[in-house]
Coordinates of C-alpha atoms and ligand atoms in Angstrom, one line a residue:
M1 CA -55.6 -28.6 19.1
T2 CA -55.1 -31.8 21.2
K3 CA -58.1 -33.1 19.0
K4 CA -56.9 -35.8 17.6
R5 CA -58.9 -35.5 13.6
F6 CA -60.0 -33.0 12.4
L7 CA -62.4 -32.6 9.9
I8 CA -62.8 -29.6 7.9
T9 CA -65.4 -28.5 5.7
A10 CA -65.9 -25.1 3.7
A11 CA -69.6 -24.5 2.3
L12 CA -71.3 -26.0 -0.5
P13 CA -70.7 -23.8 -3.4
Y14 CA -74.7 -23.6 -4.7
A15 CA -73.4 -24.8 -8.8
N16 CA -75.7 -22.0 -10.4
G17 CA -72.5 -19.7 -11.7
P18 CA -68.7 -19.7 -11.1
I19 CA -66.4 -18.7 -8.2
H20 CA -66.1 -14.9 -8.3
I21 CA -62.5 -14.3 -5.9
G22 CA -65.5 -13.1 -2.1
H23 CA -66.2 -17.2 -2.4
L24 CA -62.9 -16.7 -2.3
S25 CA -61.8 -14.8 0.9
G26 CA -64.8 -15.4 2.5
V27 CA -64.7 -19.2 3.0
Y28 CA -61.9 -21.2 1.0
L29 CA -58.6 -19.6 1.4
P30 CA -59.2 -19.5 4.6
A31 CA -60.4 -23.0 5.0
D32 CA -57.4 -24.0 2.7
I33 CA -54.7 -22.3 4.9
F34 CA -56.5 -24.0 7.9
A35 CA -56.2 -27.5 6.3
R36 CA -53.1 -26.7 4.6
Y37 CA -51.6 -26.1 8.0
L38 CA -52.9 -28.6 10.3
K39 CA -51.3 -31.5 7.3
V40 CA -48.0 -29.8 7.3
N41 CA -47.7 -30.1 10.6
K42 CA -48.9 -33.8 9.9
K43 CA -52.4 -34.0 11.9
E44 CA -54.8 -36.5 10.5
V45 CA -57.2 -34.3 8.3
L46 CA -59.5 -34.2 6.0
F47 CA -60.9 -31.5 3.9
I48 CA -64.0 -31.4 2.4
S49 CA -66.2 -29.4 0.5
G50 CA -68.8 -30.2 -2.7
T51 CA -71.1 -28.7 -5.0
D52 CA -74.8 -27.9 -4.2
E53 CA -77.2 -28.5 -7.3
Y54 CA -80.8 -28.9 -5.9
G55 CA -83.5 -25.8 -5.2
V56 CA -85.2 -23.4 -7.2
P57 CA -82.3 -20.9 -8.1
I58 CA -80.6 -23.7 -10.1
T59 CA -84.2 -24.6 -11.3
I60 CA -85.1 -21.4 -12.6
K61 CA -81.6 -20.5 -14.5
A62 CA -82.0 -23.7 -16.2
K63 CA -85.4 -22.6 -17.5
E64 CA -83.8 -19.1 -18.5
K65 CA -81.0 -20.9 -20.8
K66 CA -83.5 -23.8 -21.8
I67 CA -81.5 -26.3 -20.4
E68 CA -82.1 -29.3 -17.9
P69 CA -81.1 -28.4 -14.6
Q70 CA -79.0 -31.8 -14.6
K71 CA -76.9 -30.3 -17.4
L72 CA -76.2 -26.4 -15.9
V73 CA -74.7 -28.5 -13.0
D74 CA -72.7 -30.4 -14.4
K75 CA -71.6 -27.3 -16.2
Y76 CA -70.8 -25.6 -13.0
H77 CA -69.7 -28.9 -10.9
V78 CA -66.2 -28.7 -13.0
S79 CA -66.1 -25.4 -13.4
I80 CA -66.0 -24.7 -10.1
K81 CA -63.5 -27.7 -9.0
K82 CA -61.3 -26.9 -12.0
S83 CA -60.9 -23.6 -11.0
L84 CA -60.7 -24.1 -7.3
K85 CA -58.1 -26.2 -7.7
Q86 CA -56.7 -24.3 -10.3
I87 CA -55.5 -21.5 -7.1
G88 CA -54.3 -24.2 -5.3
I89 CA -57.5 -25.2 -2.8
K90 CA -56.5 -28.4 -1.9
F91 CA -59.3 -30.3 -0.7
D92 CA -59.7 -34.3 -0.1
N93 CA -62.8 -34.5 -1.6
F94 CA -65.2 -31.8 -3.8
S95 CA -68.1 -34.1 -4.5
R96 CA -71.0 -33.4 -5.6
T97 CA -75.8 -33.4 -3.6
T98 CA -77.1 -34.5 -7.6
S99 CA -74.8 -38.1 -6.1
K100 CA -76.4 -41.3 -5.7
I101 CA -73.7 -41.9 -2.4
H102 CA -75.4 -38.0 -1.6
S103 CA -79.1 -39.2 -2.0
K104 CA -78.7 -42.7 -0.2
N105 CA -77.2 -40.9 2.4
S106 CA -80.0 -37.4 2.8
L107 CA -82.8 -40.2 3.2
L108 CA -80.5 -42.7 5.5
F109 CA -80.6 -39.2 7.7
F110 CA -84.1 -38.1 6.8
N111 CA -85.8 -41.5 7.4
K112 CA -84.1 -42.1 10.7
L113 CA -85.8 -38.4 12.4
Y114 CA -89.4 -39.5 10.1
K115 CA -88.9 -42.9 12.0
K116 CA -88.3 -41.1 16.3
N117 CA -91.8 -39.0 15.2
L118 CA -89.7 -35.8 15.2
F119 CA -90.9 -34.0 12.3
L120 CA -94.2 -31.7 12.6
E121 CA -96.6 -33.0 9.8
Y122 CA -99.7 -30.8 9.1
E123 CA -101.6 -28.8 5.6
N124 CA -101.2 -25.1 5.4
Y125 CA -101.8 -22.7 2.6
Q126 CA -99.1 -22.0 -0.3
Y127 CA -98.6 -19.6 -3.0
Y128 CA -99.4 -21.5 -6.7
D129 CA -99.0 -19.9 -9.3
N130 CA -102.4 -21.0 -12.3
K131 CA -101.0 -19.9 -15.0
M132 CA -98.0 -22.1 -14.4
K133 CA -100.0 -25.0 -12.7
Q134 CA -97.0 -25.6 -9.5
F135 CA -96.9 -24.1 -6.4
L136 CA -94.7 -21.2 -6.1
P137 CA -91.6 -22.4 -2.9
D138 CA -88.6 -19.9 -2.3
R139 CA -87.5 -18.3 -4.9
Y140 CA -90.1 -18.5 -7.4
I141 CA -91.5 -15.9 -5.6
L142 CA -90.9 -12.3 -5.2
G143 CA -92.4 -9.8 -2.9
I144 CA -91.6 -6.8 -0.1
C145 CA -89.2 -8.1 2.6
P146 CA -91.4 -7.8 6.2
N147 CA -88.0 -7.0 7.6
C148 CA -86.8 -4.1 6.0
K149 CA -89.5 -3.2 3.2
Y150 CA -87.4 -4.3 -0.1
K151 CA -89.1 -4.8 -2.4
K152 CA -87.0 -7.7 -4.9
A153 CA -87.1 -10.2 -1.4
Y154 CA -87.6 -13.9 -2.5
G155 CA -90.0 -16.3 -0.6
D156 CA -87.4 -17.5 1.9
Q157 CA -84.3 -14.5 2.3
C158 CA -83.8 -10.9 2.1
E159 CA -81.2 -10.8 0.4
K160 CA -81.1 -7.1 1.9
C161 CA -81.0 -7.2 5.3
G162 CA -79.8 -10.8 5.2
I163 CA -83.5 -12.7 7.1
Y164 CA -84.6 -15.4 6.5
F165 CA -88.7 -16.1 7.4
N166 CA -91.8 -18.4 6.4
I167 CA -92.7 -17.9 2.8
D168 CA -96.7 -17.3 4.8
E169 CA -94.9 -13.4 6.3
L170 CA -93.6 -11.7 2.6
L171 CA -95.7 -9.0 1.9
T172 CA -97.1 -8.6 -1.7
P173 CA -96.7 -11.7 -3.1
Y174 CA -96.2 -12.1 -7.0
S175 CA -94.8 -14.8 -9.1
A176 CA -91.4 -15.3 -10.3
I177 CA -91.8 -17.2 -12.8
S178 CA -95.6 -15.5 -14.7
K179 CA -95.1 -12.9 -12.4
E180 CA -99.2 -12.9 -11.5
I181 CA -100.4 -13.1 -8.1
P182 CA -100.3 -16.2 -6.9
K183 CA -103.2 -18.2 -5.2
L184 CA -103.3 -19.9 -1.9
K185 CA -103.5 -23.9 -1.9
K186 CA -103.6 -25.8 0.4
T187 CA -100.2 -28.6 0.4
R188 CA -98.8 -30.0 3.3
H189 CA -95.6 -30.5 4.8
L190 CA -93.0 -31.9 7.4
Y191 CA -92.3 -29.6 9.4
L192 CA -88.7 -29.7 11.6
P193 CA -90.0 -28.3 15.1
L194 CA -86.6 -25.7 15.8
N195 CA -88.9 -24.0 18.5
K196 CA -87.7 -27.1 20.7
Y197 CA -84.3 -27.2 20.2
K198 CA -84.2 -23.6 21.6
N199 CA -82.9 -24.6 25.1
F200 CA -80.3 -27.0 23.2
L201 CA -78.8 -24.7 20.7
I202 CA -78.5 -21.9 23.8
K203 CA -76.9 -24.5 25.3
W204 CA -74.1 -25.7 23.3
F205 CA -73.8 -21.7 21.8
L206 CA -74.0 -19.6 24.6
R207 CA -72.1 -21.9 26.8
K208 CA -69.4 -23.1 24.3
W209 CA -68.9 -19.5 23.4
N210 CA -68.5 -19.0 26.7
Q211 CA -66.1 -21.3 27.8
N212 CA -63.5 -20.7 24.8
K213 CA -64.1 -17.4 22.8
L214 CA -61.6 -19.0 19.5
L215 CA -65.0 -21.1 19.2
F216 CA -66.9 -19.2 17.2
K217 CA -66.6 -14.8 16.0
N218 CA -68.1 -12.3 16.9
N219 CA -69.9 -11.6 13.9
V220 CA -71.1 -15.3 14.6
Y221 CA -71.7 -14.9 17.9
A222 CA -74.1 -11.3 18.3
Q223 CA -76.0 -13.4 15.0
V224 CA -77.0 -16.3 16.3
K225 CA -77.3 -14.4 19.5
S226 CA -80.5 -12.4 18.1
Y227 CA -81.9 -15.1 16.2
L228 CA -82.6 -16.6 19.4
K229 CA -83.4 -13.5 20.8
I230 CA -86.1 -13.0 18.8
G231 CA -87.0 -17.1 18.5
L232 CA -87.4 -19.7 16.5
K233 CA -90.1 -21.2 14.9
P234 CA -91.0 -25.0 12.5
R235 CA -89.0 -24.9 9.9
A236 CA -90.5 -27.4 6.4
I237 CA -88.2 -29.3 5.2
T238 CA -90.1 -30.8 2.1
R239 CA -90.6 -28.5 -1.0
D240 CA -93.8 -29.0 -4.3
L241 CA -90.8 -29.3 -6.4
N242 CA -89.5 -31.7 -8.9
W243 CA -85.4 -31.1 -8.9
G244 CA -84.6 -32.6 -5.5
I245 CA -84.3 -35.7 -3.8
P246 CA -87.8 -37.8 -3.4
I247 CA -89.2 -38.2 -0.3
P248 CA -89.5 -42.2 -0.9
S249 CA -93.0 -43.1 -0.7
S250 CA -93.9 -45.2 2.1
I251 CA -94.5 -41.4 3.4
P252 CA -97.6 -41.2 2.6
K253 CA -99.3 -37.9 1.6
M254 CA -95.6 -37.3 0.6
K255 CA -96.1 -37.7 -3.0
N256 CA -94.7 -35.1 -5.8
K257 CA -92.1 -33.5 -3.3
V258 CA -89.1 -33.6 -2.2
L259 CA -86.5 -32.8 0.0
Y260 CA -86.0 -28.6 0.9
V261 CA -81.9 -28.2 -0.4
W262 CA -81.3 -26.7 2.4
F263 CA -81.7 -29.7 4.6
E264 CA -80.5 -32.0 2.1
A265 CA -77.6 -29.5 1.4
L266 CA -75.8 -29.4 5.0
I267 CA -76.1 -33.8 4.8
G268 CA -73.5 -32.8 1.5
Y269 CA -70.9 -32.5 3.9
I270 CA -71.3 -36.5 5.0
S271 CA -71.9 -37.2 2.1
S272 CA -68.7 -36.1 0.5
T273 CA -66.9 -37.3 3.3
I274 CA -69.1 -40.6 2.9
E275 CA -67.3 -41.0 -0.5
W276 CA -63.4 -40.3 0.3
C277 CA -63.8 -42.3 3.3
E278 CA -65.2 -45.6 1.3
R279 CA -62.4 -44.5 -1.7
N280 CA -59.6 -44.7 1.0
K281 CA -61.5 -48.0 3.2
K282 CA -61.7 -45.2 5.7
D283 CA -64.7 -45.8 8.5
W284 CA -66.4 -42.3 7.8
K285 CA -68.3 -42.4 11.3
L286 CA -65.0 -41.7 12.7
Y287 CA -65.1 -38.1 11.4
W288 CA -69.0 -37.4 12.5
Q289 CA -69.5 -39.7 15.4
N290 CA -66.5 -40.0 17.5
K291 CA -66.0 -37.3 20.2
K292 CA -61.7 -37.9 19.9
T293 CA -62.4 -35.5 15.7
S294 CA -62.8 -32.0 15.9
I295 CA -64.8 -30.7 13.1
I296 CA -64.4 -27.4 12.0
Q297 CA -66.6 -25.2 9.2
F298 CA -65.9 -22.5 6.8
I299 CA -69.2 -21.3 5.8
G300 CA -70.6 -17.1 4.2
K301 CA -71.7 -15.2 6.6
D302 CA -74.6 -15.5 5.1
N303 CA -75.1 -19.1 5.7
I304 CA -75.2 -18.7 9.8
F305 CA -78.4 -19.7 10.0
F306 CA -78.2 -22.9 8.4
H307 CA -75.1 -23.9 9.6
C308 CA -75.4 -22.3 12.8
L309 CA -78.8 -23.6 14.7
I310 CA -80.6 -25.9 11.2
F311 CA -77.6 -28.1 11.0
P312 CA -76.3 -28.3 14.6
V313 CA -80.4 -28.6 15.8
M314 CA -80.6 -31.6 12.5
L315 CA -77.4 -33.5 14.3
K316 CA -79.0 -33.6 17.7
A317 CA -82.1 -34.9 16.8
H318 CA -80.5 -37.7 15.0
G319 CA -78.7 -38.4 18.4
S320 CA -75.3 -40.3 16.6
Y321 CA -73.6 -37.1 15.8
I322 CA -71.1 -34.4 17.3
L323 CA -71.0 -31.2 16.8
P324 CA -68.9 -28.7 14.9
E325 CA -66.4 -27.1 17.8
T326 CA -66.6 -24.1 15.1
I327 CA -67.7 -22.3 12.9
S328 CA -66.4 -19.5 11.0
A329 CA -67.8 -16.5 8.6
N330 CA -66.0 -14.1 7.1
E331 CA -67.7 -10.5 6.4
F332 CA -67.6 -9.5 2.7
L333 CA -65.4 -8.6 0.6
N334 CA -66.1 -5.5 -1.5
I335 CA -65.0 -4.8 -5.0
E336 CA -63.8 -1.3 -5.5
N337 CA -65.8 -0.3 -2.7
R338 CA -69.4 -1.7 -4.7
K339 CA -70.6 -4.1 -2.5
I340 CA -70.2 -7.8 -4.9
S341 CA -73.6 -8.8 -6.9
T342 CA -73.7 -12.0 -9.2
S343 CA -76.4 -10.6 -10.9
K344 CA -75.2 -6.8 -11.3
N345 CA -72.2 -8.9 -12.8
W346 CA -70.2 -6.6 -10.8
A347 CA -67.8 -9.8 -9.7
I348 CA -64.0 -10.5 -10.9
W349 CA -64.5 -14.1 -11.7
L350 CA -61.6 -16.7 -10.7
H351 CA -61.8 -18.1 -14.2
K352 CA -61.1 -15.6 -15.6
Y353 CA -58.1 -14.5 -13.7
L354 CA -56.3 -17.5 -14.3
K355 CA -56.8 -16.7 -17.8
D356 CA -55.5 -13.6 -18.0
F357 CA -53.3 -13.5 -15.4
P358 CA -51.6 -17.4 -15.7
N359 CA -49.1 -18.5 -12.7
Q360 CA -50.1 -15.5 -10.7
Q361 CA -51.9 -18.2 -8.2
D362 CA -50.2 -16.3 -5.0
V363 CA -50.7 -12.8 -6.7
L364 CA -54.2 -13.2 -5.4
R365 CA -54.0 -15.5 -2.6
Y366 CA -51.8 -12.8 -1.5
V367 CA -53.5 -9.9 -1.5
L368 CA -56.6 -11.4 -1.4
I369 CA -55.4 -13.1 2.9
R370 CA -53.5 -9.7 3.2
N371 CA -56.8 -8.2 2.9
M372 CA -59.2 -10.8 3.4
P373 CA -62.7 -9.5 5.6
E374 CA -62.0 -11.2 9.0
K375 CA -63.4 -8.6 11.5
K376 CA -65.2 -6.2 8.6
D377 CA -65.4 -5.4 5.1
T378 CA -62.6 -4.9 2.9
N379 CA -62.3 -3.7 0.3
F380 CA -60.8 -5.4 -3.3
S381 CA -59.4 -2.8 -6.2
W382 CA -57.6 -3.7 -8.9
N383 CA -55.3 -0.8 -7.7
I384 CA -53.8 -2.1 -4.8
F385 CA -53.8 -5.9 -6.4
Q386 CA -50.7 -3.7 -8.1
K387 CA -49.2 -2.0 -5.4
N388 CA -49.2 -5.4 -3.3
N389 CA -47.7 -7.3 -5.8
N390 CA -45.7 -4.5 -7.4
S391 CA -44.7 -3.2 -3.5
E392 CA -44.4 -6.4 -2.0
L393 CA -44.5 -9.3 -3.4
V394 CA -41.9 -8.5 -5.6
S395 CA -39.8 -5.7 -3.5
I396 CA -40.1 -7.7 -0.7
L397 CA -40.1 -10.9 -1.3
G398 CA -39.0 -11.5 -4.4
N399 CA -36.3 -8.7 -3.9
F400 CA -34.9 -10.9 -0.8
I401 CA -35.1 -14.7 -2.6
F402 CA -32.9 -12.8 -5.1
R403 CA -30.1 -10.8 -3.4
I404 CA -29.3 -14.1 -1.4
M405 CA -29.8 -16.6 -5.1
S406 CA -27.9 -14.5 -7.4
F407 CA -25.1 -13.6 -5.0
L408 CA -24.4 -16.9 -4.0
K409 CA -24.0 -18.0 -7.5
T410 CA -21.7 -15.5 -8.5
K411 CA -19.9 -15.9 -5.4
F412 CA -20.0 -19.3 -3.9
N413 CA -21.1 -21.5 -6.9
C414 CA -24.2 -21.3 -5.7
F415 CA -22.4 -23.4 -2.8
V416 CA -23.9 -22.8 1.1
P417 CA -21.1 -21.1 2.5
V418 CA -19.8 -22.5 5.9
P419 CA -20.5 -19.9 8.7
N420 CA -17.3 -17.7 10.4
K421 CA -17.5 -16.6 14.0
Y422 CA -20.8 -15.0 14.4
F423 CA -21.1 -11.5 15.5
K424 CA -24.4 -10.3 18.2
Q425 CA -26.5 -9.4 15.5
D426 CA -26.2 -12.7 13.9
I427 CA -26.5 -14.3 16.9
E428 CA -29.9 -12.0 18.3
L429 CA -31.6 -12.7 14.4
L430 CA -31.2 -16.5 15.3
S431 CA -32.9 -16.4 18.3
L432 CA -36.0 -14.5 17.0
I433 CA -36.2 -15.8 13.9
K434 CA -36.7 -19.1 15.8
I435 CA -40.9 -18.9 17.1
Y436 CA -41.9 -17.4 13.9
P437 CA -43.1 -20.9 13.6
K438 CA -44.6 -21.0 16.5
I439 CA -46.6 -17.3 16.5
T440 CA -47.2 -18.1 13.3
G441 CA -48.9 -20.8 13.9
E442 CA -50.7 -19.6 17.2
L443 CA -52.0 -16.7 14.9
I444 CA -53.7 -19.8 12.2
K445 CA -55.0 -21.3 14.9
T446 CA -56.8 -18.3 16.2
Y447 CA -58.3 -17.9 12.6
K448 CA -56.0 -14.6 12.3
F449 CA -54.8 -15.4 9.4
R450 CA -54.2 -12.0 8.1
K451 CA -51.9 -11.5 10.8
A452 CA -50.5 -14.7 10.4
L453 CA -48.9 -14.1 6.7
F454 CA -48.2 -10.1 7.5
K455 CA -45.5 -12.4 10.7
V456 CA -43.9 -14.6 7.4
F457 CA -44.1 -11.8 5.0
N458 CA -42.0 -9.8 8.1
L459 CA -39.4 -12.4 8.0
A460 CA -38.7 -11.1 4.4
R461 CA -38.6 -7.7 5.7
I462 CA -36.0 -8.9 8.2
G463 CA -34.2 -10.2 5.7
N464 CA -33.1 -7.0 3.5
Q465 CA -32.8 -4.9 6.6
Y466 CA -30.0 -7.5 7.2
L467 CA -28.3 -7.9 3.8
S468 CA -28.2 -4.0 3.5
K469 CA -27.0 -3.0 6.6
E470 CA -23.7 -6.7 5.8
E471 CA -23.5 -5.5 2.8
P472 CA -21.6 -8.7 2.7
W473 CA -21.0 -8.0 -1.4
K474 CA -18.5 -5.0 -0.5
T475 CA -15.0 -5.6 -0.6
S476 CA -13.3 -5.0 2.1
N477 CA -10.6 -7.5 4.6
N478 CA -12.7 -9.8 5.8
Y479 CA -14.4 -10.4 3.0
T480 CA -15.3 -13.9 2.7
Y481 CA -14.4 -14.3 5.9
R482 CA -18.1 -11.8 6.5
S483 CA -20.5 -11.9 3.8
N484 CA -20.0 -16.4 4.4
T485 CA -21.8 -16.3 7.6
V486 CA -24.5 -13.8 6.5
L487 CA -25.6 -15.3 3.5
Y488 CA -26.1 -18.6 5.8
I489 CA -27.9 -16.9 8.2
S490 CA -29.7 -15.4 5.1
L491 CA -30.6 -18.4 3.6
Q492 CA -32.1 -19.5 6.9
I493 CA -34.4 -17.3 6.5
A494 CA -34.7 -17.6 3.2
G495 CA -35.6 -21.1 4.2
L496 CA -38.2 -20.7 6.5
I497 CA -40.2 -17.7 4.3
G498 CA -40.4 -21.6 2.0
Y499 CA -42.0 -23.7 4.8
L500 CA -44.1 -20.9 6.5
L501 CA -45.5 -19.9 3.4
E502 CA -47.2 -23.2 2.2
P503 CA -50.5 -22.3 3.8
F504 CA -50.6 -19.2 2.4
L505 CA -48.6 -19.1 -0.9
P506 CA -47.9 -23.1 -2.0
F507 CA -47.2 -22.4 -5.3
T508 CA -44.4 -19.7 -4.3
S509 CA -43.4 -22.2 -1.0
E510 CA -42.8 -24.9 -3.8
K511 CA -40.1 -22.6 -5.8
I512 CA -39.1 -21.0 -2.4
L513 CA -38.3 -24.9 -1.4
R514 CA -37.4 -26.2 -4.7
M515 CA -34.4 -23.5 -5.0
M516 CA -33.6 -24.3 -1.5
C517 CA -33.3 -28.0 -2.3
L518 CA -36.0 -28.6 1.0
K519 CA -38.7 -30.7 0.4
T520 CA -41.7 -30.7 -0.4
T521 CA -45.7 -30.7 0.0
K522 CA -45.8 -31.3 -3.7
T523 CA -47.6 -34.6 -4.7
T524 CA -46.3 -36.4 -7.2
K525 CA -48.6 -39.4 -9.0
T526 CA -47.8 -41.9 -10.9
T527 CA -49.9 -44.2 -12.8
K528 CA -50.3 -47.0 -9.4
T529 CA -50.1 -45.0 -6.7
T530 CA -50.3 -40.6 -5.0
K531 CA -47.6 -40.2 -3.8
T532 CA -46.6 -36.9 -1.1
T533 CA -43.6 -36.0 0.4
K534 CA -44.8 -34.3 3.9
T535 CA -42.4 -30.9 4.8
T536 CA -40.8 -31.4 7.9
K537 CA -43.1 -30.5 10.8
W538 CA -42.9 -26.2 12.1
K539 CA -41.9 -27.2 15.6
S540 CA -38.5 -28.8 13.7
L541 CA -37.9 -27.0 11.6
F542 CA -34.5 -26.2 14.4
R543 CA -34.0 -29.1 15.7
A544 CA -30.7 -29.3 13.8
N545 CA -30.5 -25.8 15.1
C546 CA -30.4 -25.0 11.0
I547 CA -32.5 -25.4 8.0
I548 CA -30.3 -25.8 4.8
K549 CA -26.7 -26.7 5.9
P550 CA -23.5 -25.7 4.4
G551 CA -21.7 -26.8 1.9
I552 CA -25.4 -28.2 -0.2
K553 CA -24.9 -27.5 -3.8
L554 CA -28.6 -24.9 -4.2
G555 CA -30.6 -25.4 -6.6
K556 CA -31.3 -22.9 -9.9
N557 CA -32.7 -19.0 -9.1
E558 CA -36.4 -18.9 -10.2
L559 CA -38.0 -15.8 -11.3
L560 CA -41.6 -15.4 -8.2
F561 CA -43.0 -13.0 -9.4
N562 CA -43.6 -9.9 -12.5
I563 CA -44.3 -6.3 -11.8
V564 CA -48.3 -5.9 -12.8
Q565 CA -47.9 -3.3 -15.5
D566 CA -50.7 -0.4 -15.9
S567 CA -51.8 -1.5 -19.1
E568 CA -52.5 -4.8 -17.2
I569 CA -54.8 -2.5 -14.2
K570 CA -56.3 0.3 -17.2
R571 CA -57.3 -3.0 -18.5
Q572 CA -59.2 -4.9 -15.8
I573 CA -61.1 -2.0 -14.5
K574 CA -62.1 -0.9 -18.3
N575 CA -63.5 -4.3 -18.0
M576 CA -65.1 -4.3 -14.9
S577 CA -67.6 -1.2 -16.4
Ligands
ZN601 ZN1 -85.2 -7.0 4.2

């Protein structure tokens, strides 16, 4: 964490459908927590993503719906962007790969590699659909997986065992459009010679791993190691398609071809950065070509091959770029103990959740972070959702804040009391909570988001226990004397929770901080400028030895969470089946 600035990228969602909760728990929440943490601690951070809009699956989906591919991606770009924003994923820029900036930038990148003579170029046979009069790249073809023998593997990838292969390795292929058995026809393509970069990858990847185990998680390391062991083959980076970024006419024998979607989508991270920098009058090269920048990528585990092998090779081959410092991938989230499948409609769609549970973004965020598949696949069920909400958010956190705020209102007219003499347990408690910003931060920096959230939640548990033990509301001889101190200390805990929750539950954090009259990160938009009031750095929270000062009048008590009723859960379960 000694780097000057951070570029955080979240995998580009593919614009052929809406976002589901698996995407959130796998990529967008981890990336958002990390970016928010760095931002509240006043680091220079740029957090970017955008929709991935070219490639065969989009043309297939558009054909099914009898619309133009552009119309399809326009629709999903808007809906994906909107629902991610609503759930609180706070990108600095969310771009799209059909933008002009991206086409221009991808071709610049491509041309540089082409001029360096880096690509291999050769003719080989590819499947051709005689009935439809077109070549059949990638998902236009189905067949048996050469690895696990799954019967519905795509031309470039098996969804069952997760391996990627070249199209000529697929067994008994047939056309996904006409179902006909395709013919082999000669065509010419450009290839990225991955095999030539094996030593580079081993050196970069394995050495970095040995130097610092935090750089990549175990799952990423194991997968990359096995890819390197199997060996790498040249990968075609052009396609015979009409939906993509066309290869310039100056390149001979490449008429009617486009860049392979994976090749240009990876460049999409750079394009999104450029787009933001142009808007904000910054130099984008600071983020991609300066050694003082740390690039941290959050991806799905099905994208490891492209991010850990192809992208670093592309950056290295270009020559001007720095390499990512960390690539983080989670395992999968199952729903009701079944693997998420968009084709079988076994998913919980984000836009639907937002509609069914208005103003309850943080409930979903909480449940997904609490059950995040950091080390192994985990399960989401509606019963878990209800239980996590009712017995944790409502009973522990909501209850703690409600107890102190209502006590403060009835007995102290909303004014923060001046503490009296501290007892031994008060001093111990204060010194205990002071270490929470540090330990929570350390956990976030090492990508242990579940544990980090648990820690913050532990503060509410501690607060509740303290209140129950001290019973400041009980009448006794030294009633005011003692209750002043207990309430004062409880308020410090509540303020601390308000700050530390920001990366995880930003909506709740804002409410708590507002109640406590503390600084929030809320962005206020006026007609001319965007003004962001930044919170205090975690490190300096206890600088004045307290978070909330005595004598201040606090804000209105706001309800944080509601009980989720059985009827709602039953309705959701019924909708799933
Ligand atoms: Zn397979």
